[in-house]
Amino acid sequence: MQSRFTRIAGWVDDRTGLPSAISSFLLEDIPASAGWPHVFGSVALFLFLVQGLTGILLALNYAPTPEDAHSSLTYIVRQVSGGRLVYGLHHWGASLMIIVVFLHMAQVFIFGAFRRPREATWLAGVALLLLTFAFGLTGYLLPWNNKAYWGTVVTTRILAGLPGAGPILAQLTGSADRVGAVTFSRFYALHTLLLPAATICLIAIHVYLVRRHGITPERRSDQEMRKFFPEQLFRDFCAVFLAFLCLFLAACFLDVPLERIADPTDTSYVPRPEWYFLFLFQLLKFFPGRLEIVGSLILPALAVLSLALLPFVERTYLKILKGRVQAACVVALAFSGWLALTTAGSWGPEQPNPKGTISAAGDDRIQLPVQMIAGYAYFQSFHCEACHDLIAGPPKPGPALGVTELQHSRDWILQHFTNSFRAGAAMPFPQRIALFEFVTRSTPDLVQTLPGIRPELLNGAQVFVASACASCHKVNGSGGDIGPSLNGLSRRRSRDWIRAHFAAPGKLSPGSMMPSYHFKEKEERDLITYLLSLPE
Amino acid sequence: MRKTTTDSPGIIRRKLMIQAICAIPAVIGGTLSAFAGTYLCARRRVAGFEWADAGDVSLMRDRTPAQIRFTRAVADGWKVRAEQCSAWVTIDEHRNVTAFAPQCTHLGCAYNWQAEKKQFVCPCHGSKFNVRGDVIEGPASRPLDRYSIKLEGNRLWLGPLKDTEDV
C-alpha cells in the first residue's frame, strides 16, 4: 500500500514533472575524472543567490535617491538589527564573487573546456563575467559616498568619451550634464532590475549548455562515467559551505567603510575604485592625453574580444594551450599582469588628513552664517546636549532645539545661558549672541547638516566670533564693511600671508586699522583654515 | 580504476555524503534565514522620542476637553521629521491634566468630542469614551491612549504614549 507521502509525490510528479526533472538532474552521468576543480561554477551560482537575497533585504530599508541613500545605508548599518551583517555579506559577497568567477574561468581555460562543442557555453560564461563587473560598477554608486561619486564620475566620463557611442551612452546613463539624481536612478535600475534579469537568463542558458554538452572529460581518461549525485554534489556543497564560511566571517569581522556622503566640492578626496577595477584604473595612467582611449577602450575591448574568440581561434592556432601545464602558465602570466597593475594602482597618495588640507572649492556648509557654525560649536563645547536634544533623542529635561518654536524672549534666553552654563557667566557677549543665533534659528535641516562640518572649521568659526572679526569683515553676506569681505580669500591670499597679517597688519596692508592678533597656534591654524575654506 | 560503491565502506561513505548534502543547505539556509528574520522583524536599535511643547493650559476650562496641536520630532527610519500632532487635553477639578492620543483604540480613526453628550465618539465604528478616556461603548476594547505629560508652570509638555514607552 502506498503511503500518503508517496501518493502526494506521485501527484506532484504527474502534474508538474519536477521530481523527475530534479532526479534526472542529480543522476546525470558525468566523467569520473570530474572532481574538486569543477566546483567553482556552483560556488559562483551560490554567491549570486546570496547577493540576490542580501540585495533584496537591503532594498527593503534603502532609499535610492542621492538625498537619502547615504543616510538610509547608515541607518541600515548602525540601527537596524543585523543590518551591518547583511550589508557586509553583500559587500564582501561582491568581491568574493569576482574571485570565484575568475577561478571558474581559469579552471575552464586550463581544462580546455571552452573547446568544441562548448563554444556557446564559454561565450555565455564570458557574458556572465562582464555582467559580474557591471554589477560591481553599478553597485558601488549606490552608497552615495565619495568613492561612489567619484568612481561614477570617472566611469561616465570614460563612457562619454568613447568615439561615436559616447554621447548616446552619456544620455543613457543620465550623466550627460552631471552625475546626479538621474544617473543614480539609472544605476539603481540597472543594478536591481536589468542586470539580475539578464544574469538569471544567462545562468539558465549556461547551466543548460553545461548539461547539454556535459563536463569536459580528462583528455587521457578512459571515459569512465559516474553519477553527479552524491559525490560531485557533495564536493560542490563543501565548496559552497567554505565560501559561505569565508563570507560570513568577513561580514562579521571586517567593517565595510561607509565613508563620508558624496561631496562634489571635495577636491581633497583621492578617488580609488574597488580593488577589482584597480587594474583598469592603473592602465589608464599609462595612456595620457589622446592615447587615453587605448587604456579606456581599446585594450579592455581587445581583452574581452580575445576571451570571446578564444574557442574559435585556439582550435587552429594556439597549440600551446593543448596541455594543461601550458594553459596554466598562460593563466599565471595573465594573473601576474593583473596583480602588477592592481598593486601599482593601489599605491599612490593616501587620503589626506583633513586637518592639513583645505578644499579649494570649499564646503557648502561653510556658506552658513559664521555665527550659526560657531553657535553650534558652543552648543557642543558647553555641553548643552546634557539638557537639550537637537531635534530628537532620549528624553531630557529641556526642550529639543531645531523643531519647536521657542517660547521665551531674547533676554530670557541670554540670561538662561548665563545661569545655566557650567562655565558660568564667563562667556563673553559675542559668543552668547552666536549661541543665541544657533538656538533661535535652528531648523531640522540645519541641525542635520551642521554635524558634518569638520572640527577645525568649527573651532575656526569660534575663534572668528570670539575675536569679533565680523565687526569689520563681511562673511557670507553679513558683517561689517570696514575691512574687505573674506569670502574667496583662498584665491587672494596664502596661509603664510594671513598668518603674517595677523601679527602685523600694517606691514602687509599699509594704512590698515586692524589691530595685531596673537593667537595660540591651534586657534590661528583653525581660523586660517576656516577663512580659506570660505567660498567666493 | 575507481573503487565500486557496493562494499560496506563505500555505502557508509555514500551515506555520509548524503547526510552532508542535506546538512549544508540546512545550516546555510538556517543562518541566512535567522539573519533575514532579525533584519526584517527586529526593532531599530536606537529610537528616540521627544518632549514637545504643547502650549499654555492656563485658560483651559475644567473637564472640557480641548484639541491642541503641536509639533514634535519623529524618528522615521533614517529621517527625523518635524511632524504636526494633536492631543485631546482635559483638566479635572483638581487641575490634573490628561492628554489623550487622538486615535481611537479600535482601529485608529480620529475621534471627536461631542460636548452635548460629554463623550468622545469615533466616527468610523461608533466607539464611545467618557471624559476620562474609558470605553462607554465598543467596539473599542480599551481606554484611550495617554501621552506622558509634564507641566512647567502653565506650559504643557507631551512625551511618548504611556503604553509605548518601551521605544
XYZ file of C-alpha atoms in Angstrom:
703
model
C 0.000 0.000 0.000
C 1.328 3.372 -0.977
C 1.984 5.792 1.819
C 0.323 9.182 1.724
C 3.675 10.869 1.072
C 4.363 8.668 -1.935
C 0.905 9.387 -3.297
C 1.433 13.147 -2.899
C 4.876 12.908 -4.519
C 3.366 10.919 -7.355
C 0.633 13.516 -7.822
C 3.166 16.380 -7.896
C 5.336 14.465 -10.345
C 2.374 13.707 -12.534
C 1.162 17.292 -12.590
C 4.480 19.158 -12.685
C 7.214 16.724 -13.588
C 9.510 18.495 -11.131
C 10.592 15.500 -9.007
C 11.533 13.583 -12.139
C 13.409 16.577 -13.517
C 15.359 17.025 -10.258
C 16.055 13.317 -10.149
C 17.372 13.216 -13.706
C 19.405 16.378 -12.947
C 21.046 14.756 -9.928
C 21.548 11.376 -11.525
C 23.078 12.654 -14.714
C 26.229 10.922 -15.847
C 29.416 12.925 -15.571
C 33.008 11.928 -16.326
C 34.602 10.072 -13.451
C 37.541 12.478 -13.770
C 35.387 15.393 -12.544
C 36.374 16.498 -9.057
C 37.272 19.459 -6.869
C 38.392 21.747 -9.730
C 34.825 21.643 -11.050
C 33.154 23.179 -8.011
C 33.638 26.879 -8.836
C 30.577 27.194 -11.050
C 28.321 26.038 -8.226
C 30.028 28.410 -5.790
C 29.544 31.315 -8.205
C 25.852 30.426 -8.513
C 25.531 30.236 -4.728
C 27.174 33.637 -4.308
C 24.834 35.117 -6.890
C 21.899 33.826 -4.832
C 23.386 35.319 -1.655
C 23.834 38.638 -3.455
C 20.218 38.455 -4.568
C 18.920 37.710 -1.079
C 21.035 40.329 0.680
C 20.264 42.825 -2.092
C 16.540 42.349 -1.554
C 16.988 42.749 2.202
C 18.982 45.942 1.724
C 16.402 47.307 -0.711
C 13.725 46.949 1.976
C 15.424 49.650 4.053
C 17.287 51.595 1.387
C 16.183 54.837 -0.232
C 17.518 55.070 -3.791
C 17.915 58.834 -4.043
C 21.058 60.939 -3.698
C 19.467 62.780 -0.767
C 18.639 59.716 1.279
C 20.893 56.910 0.040
C 23.783 57.570 2.381
C 21.650 58.210 5.444
C 19.481 55.155 4.783
C 22.573 52.990 4.426
C 23.983 54.450 7.625
C 20.639 53.634 9.230
C 20.858 50.041 7.977
C 24.383 49.565 9.271
C 24.046 51.358 12.583
C 20.455 50.982 13.653
C 18.766 48.006 12.023
C 19.381 44.719 13.785
C 21.546 42.526 11.595
C 21.913 45.392 9.114
C 25.670 45.544 9.391
C 25.905 41.841 8.652
C 23.534 41.995 5.687
C 25.461 44.910 4.206
C 28.729 43.127 4.936
C 27.517 39.952 3.215
C 26.502 41.969 0.160
C 29.715 43.992 0.032
C 32.173 41.154 0.592
C 29.999 38.809 -1.461
C 30.579 41.054 -4.484
C 34.346 40.746 -4.067
C 34.205 37.014 -3.447
C 32.010 36.547 -6.497
C 34.569 38.264 -8.723
C 37.290 35.977 -7.342
C 35.208 32.836 -7.792
C 34.094 33.742 -11.315
C 37.739 34.227 -12.289
C 38.726 30.935 -10.682
C 35.908 29.261 -12.610
C 37.094 30.767 -15.880
C 40.684 29.838 -15.156
C 39.649 26.228 -14.464
C 37.639 26.071 -17.682
C 40.574 27.547 -19.581
C 43.187 25.219 -18.079
C 40.997 22.159 -18.636
C 40.324 23.239 -22.207
C 36.595 23.126 -21.566
C 35.963 26.031 -23.939
C 36.755 23.931 -26.995
C 34.276 22.499 -29.452
C 31.405 21.761 -28.835
C 31.321 24.055 -25.798
C 31.922 27.403 -27.533
C 28.450 28.711 -26.649
C 28.894 27.686 -23.008
C 32.143 29.669 -22.927
C 30.533 32.693 -24.560
C 27.716 32.654 -22.001
C 30.395 32.480 -19.308
C 32.242 35.496 -20.745
C 28.948 37.409 -20.806
C 28.361 36.432 -17.170
C 31.840 37.711 -16.286
C 31.006 41.063 -17.861
C 27.686 41.139 -16.032
C 29.508 40.478 -12.755
C 31.703 43.505 -13.416
C 28.637 45.522 -14.378
C 27.069 44.613 -11.037
C 30.176 45.897 -9.282
C 30.254 49.083 -11.314
C 26.600 49.989 -10.854
C 26.566 48.831 -7.242
C 29.234 50.980 -5.830
C 27.484 54.217 -6.766
C 24.623 53.256 -4.507
C 26.140 54.121 -1.092
C 26.483 57.665 -2.495
C 29.724 58.340 -0.692
C 32.809 59.998 -2.115
C 34.183 56.753 -3.531
C 30.830 56.077 -5.210
C 30.510 59.559 -6.595
C 33.995 59.983 -7.982
C 34.130 56.409 -9.271
C 30.949 57.062 -11.218
C 32.146 60.431 -12.465
C 35.263 58.787 -13.914
C 33.306 55.856 -15.381
C 30.666 58.016 -17.012
C 33.316 60.371 -18.409
C 35.097 57.395 -19.953
C 31.820 56.233 -21.484
C 31.017 59.731 -22.726
C 34.443 59.985 -24.348
C 34.045 56.868 -26.464
C 34.083 57.727 -30.140
C 30.692 57.503 -31.765
C 28.625 55.985 -28.979
C 29.910 58.355 -26.251
C 27.116 60.963 -26.297
C 24.444 58.269 -26.523
C 25.939 56.360 -23.605
C 26.106 59.594 -21.594
C 22.409 60.128 -22.249
C 21.580 56.516 -21.408
C 23.424 56.666 -18.111
C 21.837 60.015 -17.281
C 25.226 61.646 -16.910
C 25.256 63.938 -19.930
C 25.176 67.048 -17.728
C 26.276 65.791 -14.360
C 26.311 62.760 -12.121
C 23.172 63.302 -10.078
C 19.693 62.045 -9.403
C 19.073 60.723 -12.928
C 22.389 58.860 -13.019
C 21.616 57.443 -9.610
C 18.202 56.145 -10.699
C 19.644 54.635 -13.883
C 22.393 52.836 -11.993
C 19.952 51.625 -9.361
C 17.570 50.304 -12.012
C 20.435 48.580 -13.802
C 21.748 47.073 -10.596
C 18.449 45.815 -9.238
C 16.309 45.139 -12.314
C 18.064 44.775 -15.635
C 21.318 43.119 -14.586
C 19.678 40.494 -12.319
C 17.176 39.627 -15.056
C 19.933 39.309 -17.663
C 22.101 37.303 -15.273
C 19.317 34.866 -14.417
C 18.633 34.294 -18.115
C 22.311 33.773 -18.893
C 22.826 31.464 -15.917
C 19.889 29.372 -17.135
C 21.405 29.210 -20.622
C 24.856 28.489 -19.225
C 23.646 25.647 -16.977
C 21.538 24.228 -19.805
C 24.551 24.224 -22.107
C 26.739 22.626 -19.439
C 24.149 19.885 -19.091
C 23.742 19.533 -22.820
C 27.429 19.070 -23.555
C 28.432 17.643 -20.205
C 31.572 18.245 -18.206
C 34.765 18.036 -20.243
C 36.401 14.658 -19.611
C 40.086 14.372 -18.893
C 41.962 14.013 -22.149
C 43.686 10.752 -21.339
C 40.864 9.287 -19.238
C 39.135 6.148 -20.361
C 35.746 7.878 -20.485
C 34.554 6.130 -17.319
C 31.343 7.773 -16.112
C 29.561 8.123 -12.775
C 26.538 9.931 -11.391
C 26.568 13.600 -10.367
C 24.850 12.577 -7.114
C 26.155 12.196 -4.484
C 29.904 12.533 -4.915
C 30.179 15.641 -7.102
C 27.216 17.312 -5.410
C 28.926 16.666 -2.073
C 32.081 18.362 -3.359
C 30.061 21.290 -4.684
C 28.280 21.713 -1.358
C 31.534 21.515 0.596
C 32.984 24.299 -1.554
C 29.787 26.301 -1.166
C 29.993 25.877 2.599
C 33.603 27.016 2.630
C 32.710 30.088 0.575
C 29.809 30.835 2.896
C 32.081 30.481 5.915
C 34.632 32.909 4.450
C 31.882 35.352 3.538
C 30.203 35.089 6.906
C 33.452 35.654 8.803
C 34.316 38.628 6.590
C 30.872 40.139 7.183
C 31.197 39.587 10.936
C 34.711 40.802 11.488
C 35.535 43.234 8.670
C 33.928 46.633 8.670
C 32.607 47.983 5.424
C 33.724 51.615 5.342
C 30.758 53.923 4.879
C 32.899 56.963 4.097
C 31.530 60.472 4.005
C 28.497 61.375 1.939
C 29.329 62.259 -1.667
C 30.667 65.764 -1.851
C 31.286 67.071 -5.381
C 33.212 70.042 -3.957
C 35.675 67.915 -2.018
C 38.855 68.299 -4.002
C 40.935 66.766 -1.221
C 39.464 63.317 -1.873
C 41.711 60.896 -3.753
C 39.394 58.664 -5.787
C 40.235 54.969 -5.877
C 37.953 52.326 -7.354
C 37.188 48.965 -5.769
C 40.099 46.546 -5.945
C 38.665 44.668 -8.907
C 38.756 47.800 -11.059
C 42.197 48.957 -9.931
C 43.905 47.329 -12.908
C 41.799 49.412 -15.292
C 42.429 52.482 -13.169
C 46.182 51.872 -13.431
C 46.009 51.046 -17.122
C 44.575 54.493 -17.827
C 47.651 56.122 -16.298
C 49.873 54.593 -18.985
C 47.992 56.327 -21.764
C 47.786 60.061 -21.134
C 46.139 62.620 -23.354
C 44.863 61.485 -26.718
C 46.121 57.963 -26.121
C 43.702 57.576 -23.221
C 41.281 55.678 -25.401
C 43.843 52.894 -25.683
C 43.607 52.236 -21.944
C 39.952 53.031 -21.522
C 38.522 51.225 -24.538
C 40.891 49.511 -26.935
C 42.833 47.277 -24.537
C 39.831 46.235 -22.411
C 37.825 45.619 -25.600
C 40.666 43.550 -27.047
C 40.853 41.520 -23.837
C 37.125 40.776 -23.923
C 37.267 40.069 -27.642
C 40.147 37.641 -27.269
C 38.271 35.854 -24.492
C 35.180 35.618 -26.677
C 37.105 34.441 -29.736
C 39.309 32.030 -27.822
C 37.350 28.836 -28.600
C 37.371 29.652 -32.309
C 40.971 30.824 -32.635
C 42.604 28.343 -30.313
C 41.279 25.362 -32.220
C 43.518 26.173 -35.124
C 46.371 28.331 -33.991
C 47.198 28.188 -30.301
C 48.716 24.745 -29.990
C 50.496 25.864 -26.856
C 47.220 25.668 -24.969
C 46.717 21.992 -25.696
C 48.349 20.901 -22.471
C 47.131 21.874 -19.003
C 50.560 22.971 -17.853
C 50.950 25.360 -20.754
C 47.425 26.712 -20.232
C 48.131 27.135 -16.528
C 51.245 29.127 -17.439
C 49.145 31.456 -19.600
C 46.707 31.929 -16.691
C 49.612 32.597 -14.323
C 51.040 35.148 -16.752
C 47.698 36.936 -17.094
C 47.259 36.854 -13.312
C 50.745 38.328 -12.788
C 49.951 41.163 -15.165
C 46.670 41.832 -13.403
C 48.354 41.655 -9.993
C 51.099 44.074 -11.034
C 48.569 46.596 -12.347
C 46.358 46.225 -9.290
C 49.284 46.638 -6.897
C 50.554 49.673 -8.782
C 47.025 51.104 -8.797
C 46.673 50.695 -5.051
C 49.833 52.705 -4.439
C 49.675 56.439 -4.580
C 48.688 59.314 -2.380
C 46.723 58.368 0.707
C 43.526 60.112 1.621
C 44.805 63.393 3.036
C 44.406 64.213 6.678
C 41.607 66.745 6.647
C 43.416 68.784 9.268
C 46.172 69.593 6.855
C 44.128 70.312 3.780
C 41.758 72.918 2.631
C 39.208 72.288 -0.020
C 39.782 74.938 -2.653
C 36.193 74.860 -3.716
C 35.056 74.939 -0.100
C 32.271 73.134 1.627
C 28.623 74.032 1.054
C 28.111 74.064 4.792
C 30.689 76.808 5.148
C 28.232 79.083 3.365
C 26.154 79.089 6.538
C 26.417 82.224 8.701
C 29.535 82.064 10.810
C 27.507 82.675 13.953
C 25.405 79.581 13.278
C 28.521 77.467 12.885
C 30.172 78.963 15.952
C 26.910 78.696 17.893
C 26.708 75.010 17.106
C 30.301 74.632 18.299
C 29.432 76.434 21.543
C 26.386 74.203 21.951
C 28.782 71.291 21.928
C 31.617 72.762 23.956
C 29.283 73.974 26.733
C 27.577 70.567 26.830
C 24.131 71.973 26.167
C 23.189 68.498 24.904
C 23.078 67.407 28.551
C 19.668 69.099 28.789
C 18.637 69.665 25.166
C 18.403 67.407 22.171
C 18.946 68.595 18.657
C 15.653 67.566 17.019
C 15.322 64.196 18.741
C 16.939 61.856 21.181
C 16.403 60.358 24.601
C 14.164 62.372 26.939
C 15.949 65.308 28.532
C 14.902 67.994 30.969
C 14.926 70.837 28.465
C 13.104 71.198 25.179
C 14.669 69.947 21.994
C 16.065 72.522 19.625
C 15.501 72.703 15.938
C 11.860 71.650 15.850
C 9.764 73.604 18.312
C 9.270 77.307 18.409
C 10.963 78.931 21.354
C 8.629 80.279 23.998
C 10.968 82.721 25.683
C 12.193 86.209 24.962
C 15.682 87.081 23.751
C 16.648 88.465 27.159
C 15.332 85.379 28.921
C 17.386 83.101 26.673
C 20.570 85.156 27.053
C 20.061 85.166 30.820
C 19.407 81.419 30.673
C 22.810 80.962 29.025
C 24.490 82.856 31.858
C 22.571 80.966 34.541
C 22.895 77.523 33.027
C 26.432 77.277 31.850
C 28.871 75.314 33.831
C 31.308 77.887 32.512
C 29.251 80.425 34.437
C 28.900 83.931 33.217
C 32.389 83.873 31.793
C 31.018 83.532 28.300
C 31.587 86.869 26.544
C 28.794 88.596 24.694
C 29.783 87.703 21.092
C 29.810 84.027 21.977
C 26.437 84.286 23.687
C 25.000 86.007 20.624
C 26.361 83.233 18.411
C 24.774 80.599 20.618
C 21.548 82.590 20.657
C 21.561 82.689 16.843
C 22.023 78.941 16.721
C 19.352 78.216 19.313
C 16.745 80.517 17.812
C 17.339 79.843 14.120
C 17.949 76.102 14.097
C 15.836 74.073 11.742
C 15.718 70.282 11.309
C 17.682 70.542 8.056
C 20.309 72.774 9.599
C 20.689 70.603 12.657
C 21.316 67.585 10.468
C 23.790 69.497 8.313
C 25.986 71.076 10.964
C 27.468 67.861 12.418
C 29.156 67.274 9.061
C 31.410 70.314 9.458
C 34.973 69.402 10.277
C 36.115 70.146 13.855
C 38.857 72.548 12.813
C 36.323 74.605 10.863
C 34.015 74.684 13.875
C 36.910 75.839 16.032
C 37.943 78.391 13.407
C 34.413 79.829 13.371
C 34.518 80.055 17.159
C 37.795 81.977 17.064
C 36.336 84.244 14.372
C 33.344 85.063 16.564
C 35.328 85.387 19.789
C 37.735 87.790 18.100
C 34.818 89.873 16.807
C 36.202 89.727 13.255
C 32.672 90.260 11.929
C 32.728 93.799 13.311
C 34.897 94.809 10.368
C 34.728 91.952 7.836
C 31.815 90.574 5.904
C 31.493 86.792 5.668
C 28.772 85.073 3.655
C 26.930 88.346 3.294
C 26.894 89.501 6.905
C 29.353 91.563 8.923
C 30.981 94.972 8.841
C 32.248 96.929 5.858
C 35.363 98.474 7.362
C 37.629 95.676 6.136
C 37.383 93.639 2.934
C 34.986 90.743 2.569
C 36.706 87.492 3.485
C 34.863 85.293 1.005
C 37.133 83.857 -1.658
C 40.203 84.593 0.463
C 41.910 81.366 -0.662
C 42.169 82.809 -4.174
C 43.796 86.019 -2.972
C 46.000 85.107 -0.037
C 48.198 82.272 1.184
C 48.170 80.743 4.623
C 51.546 82.347 5.439
C 50.392 85.760 4.294
C 47.344 85.613 6.559
C 49.478 84.486 9.485
C 51.871 87.363 8.948
C 48.936 89.742 8.551
C 47.533 88.741 11.940
C 50.859 89.535 13.582
C 51.414 92.896 11.901
C 48.546 94.037 9.655
C 50.126 97.394 8.898
C 53.212 95.796 7.401
C 51.349 93.912 4.695
C 48.418 96.279 4.294
C 49.695 99.827 4.763
C 47.088 102.035 6.368
C 45.147 99.093 7.824
C 43.217 99.859 11.008
C 43.251 96.233 12.048
C 44.949 95.590 15.392
C 47.572 92.857 15.773
C 46.309 89.458 16.848
C 48.460 86.892 18.582
C 46.513 83.677 18.672
C 47.522 80.368 20.121
C 48.957 78.122 17.437
C 45.939 75.827 17.090
C 43.473 78.701 17.184
C 45.387 80.505 14.473
C 45.654 77.413 12.296
C 41.937 76.645 12.596
C 40.922 80.262 11.991
C 43.023 80.393 8.822
C 41.612 77.037 7.719
C 38.115 78.412 8.206
C 38.890 81.620 6.345
C 40.497 79.795 3.427
C 37.519 77.482 3.129
C 35.088 80.349 2.576
C 33.542 80.254 -0.895
C 33.612 83.103 -3.387
C 40.150 2.216 -11.591
C 37.767 3.603 -9.007
C 36.508 1.570 -6.161
C 32.931 0.405 -6.556
C 30.353 1.513 -4.000
C 28.908 -1.919 -3.316
C 31.123 -2.759 -0.383
C 30.335 -1.645 3.136
C 32.803 1.274 3.465
C 31.506 2.583 0.157
C 27.940 2.555 1.410
C 28.932 4.300 4.626
C 30.803 6.945 2.646
C 27.809 7.457 0.402
C 25.505 7.823 3.403
C 27.828 10.367 4.985
C 27.936 12.346 1.778
C 24.146 12.350 1.521
C 23.876 13.492 5.128
C 26.321 16.320 4.419
C 24.358 17.223 1.292
C 21.260 17.612 3.457
C 23.040 19.331 6.355
C 24.979 22.006 4.455
C 21.966 23.712 2.818
C 20.124 23.449 6.127
C 22.952 25.189 8.008
C 23.415 27.901 5.379
C 19.691 28.392 4.859
C 19.054 28.446 8.600
C 21.783 31.003 9.237
C 20.692 33.292 6.438
C 17.024 32.946 7.410
C 17.825 33.801 11.027
C 19.622 36.954 9.983
C 16.959 37.857 7.465
C 14.310 37.396 10.157
C 16.243 39.533 12.634
C 16.808 42.173 9.992
C 13.180 42.322 8.971
C 11.377 41.893 12.262
C 13.533 43.409 14.971
C 13.053 46.961 16.081
C 15.691 49.534 15.329
C 18.366 49.572 17.982
C 18.199 53.307 18.576
C 14.955 55.148 18.817
C 14.283 58.454 20.389
C 11.208 60.336 21.397
C 10.866 63.933 22.094
C 9.108 66.056 24.639
C 7.102 68.597 22.766
C 5.791 71.924 23.997
C 2.003 71.650 23.606
C 1.215 75.182 24.744
C -0.352 77.056 27.624
C -3.108 75.289 29.568
C -3.919 78.117 31.979
C -7.005 79.157 30.028
C -8.492 75.703 29.654
C -11.787 75.017 31.394
C -12.160 72.120 33.812
C -13.451 68.844 32.345
C -13.895 70.307 28.882
C -11.545 68.554 26.514
C -9.732 70.713 24.011
C -7.852 69.534 20.989
C -4.386 71.036 20.858
C -1.915 70.851 18.006
C 1.809 70.771 18.399
C 4.960 69.869 16.504
C 7.187 67.058 17.575
C 10.234 65.359 16.195
C 9.524 61.922 14.847
C 12.262 59.430 14.085
C 11.068 57.790 10.872
C 13.615 55.243 9.702
C 16.694 57.171 8.667
C 14.916 60.502 8.885
C 13.953 62.747 11.736
C 10.995 64.860 10.742
C 9.089 67.637 12.429
C 5.532 66.296 12.434
C 2.268 68.007 13.228
C 0.474 66.118 16.005
C -2.591 66.676 18.127
C -3.899 65.602 21.511
C -7.169 65.880 23.399
C -6.340 67.532 26.710
C -8.602 67.571 29.756
C -8.170 69.200 33.140
C -10.122 67.953 36.133
C -11.354 69.984 39.068
C -8.029 69.439 40.857
C -6.220 70.824 37.803
C -4.793 67.394 36.967
C -4.030 67.317 33.278
C -4.573 64.329 30.989
C -3.641 64.234 27.327
C -5.179 61.561 25.094
C -3.737 60.396 21.820
C -6.166 61.441 19.058
C -6.686 57.939 17.615
C -9.469 55.549 18.586
C -8.075 52.423 20.241
C -10.216 50.253 17.959
C -8.750 50.810 14.500
C -7.042 54.166 14.760
C -9.635 56.599 13.368
C -9.598 60.184 14.661
C -12.401 60.631 17.206
C -14.233 63.816 18.244
C -15.581 65.330 21.433
C -19.356 65.703 21.474
C -19.960 68.393 24.059
C -23.707 67.800 24.424
C -23.204 64.100 25.259
C -19.866 64.680 27.013
C -18.366 61.794 25.083
C -15.568 61.142 22.709
C -17.149 59.465 19.664
C -15.328 57.692 16.897
C -16.988 58.358 13.514
C -15.709 55.131 11.944
C -17.281 52.365 14.022
C -19.049 54.249 16.774
C -16.801 53.625 19.771
C -17.552 55.972 22.652
C -15.333 57.073 25.524
C -16.031 59.239 28.553
C -14.031 62.289 29.560
C -11.564 60.072 31.461
C -10.954 58.081 28.274
C -12.739 54.925 29.470
C -14.794 52.907 26.992
C -18.541 53.543 27.230
C -19.456 51.616 24.130
C -17.492 49.348 21.796
C -16.196 48.066 19.508
C -13.091 49.619 21.157
C -11.993 47.336 23.959
C -9.550 49.508 25.857
C -9.377 53.104 27.054
C -7.855 55.906 25.045
C -4.052 56.006 24.945
C -2.447 58.732 27.011
C 0.636 60.823 26.471
C 3.222 61.195 29.202
C 2.955 64.752 30.408
C 4.851 67.255 32.465
C 3.935 70.800 33.408
C 6.323 73.722 33.617
C 4.148 76.392 35.197
C 1.233 76.540 32.789
C 3.112 75.103 29.874
C 2.210 71.559 28.972
C 4.905 69.218 27.642
C 3.893 65.986 25.976
C 6.120 62.936 25.825
C 5.651 59.457 24.405
C 2.464 57.453 24.733
C 2.435 55.766 28.103
C 1.857 52.275 26.758
C 4.505 52.630 24.045
C 7.235 53.977 26.252
C 9.411 50.987 25.537
C 10.959 52.537 22.439
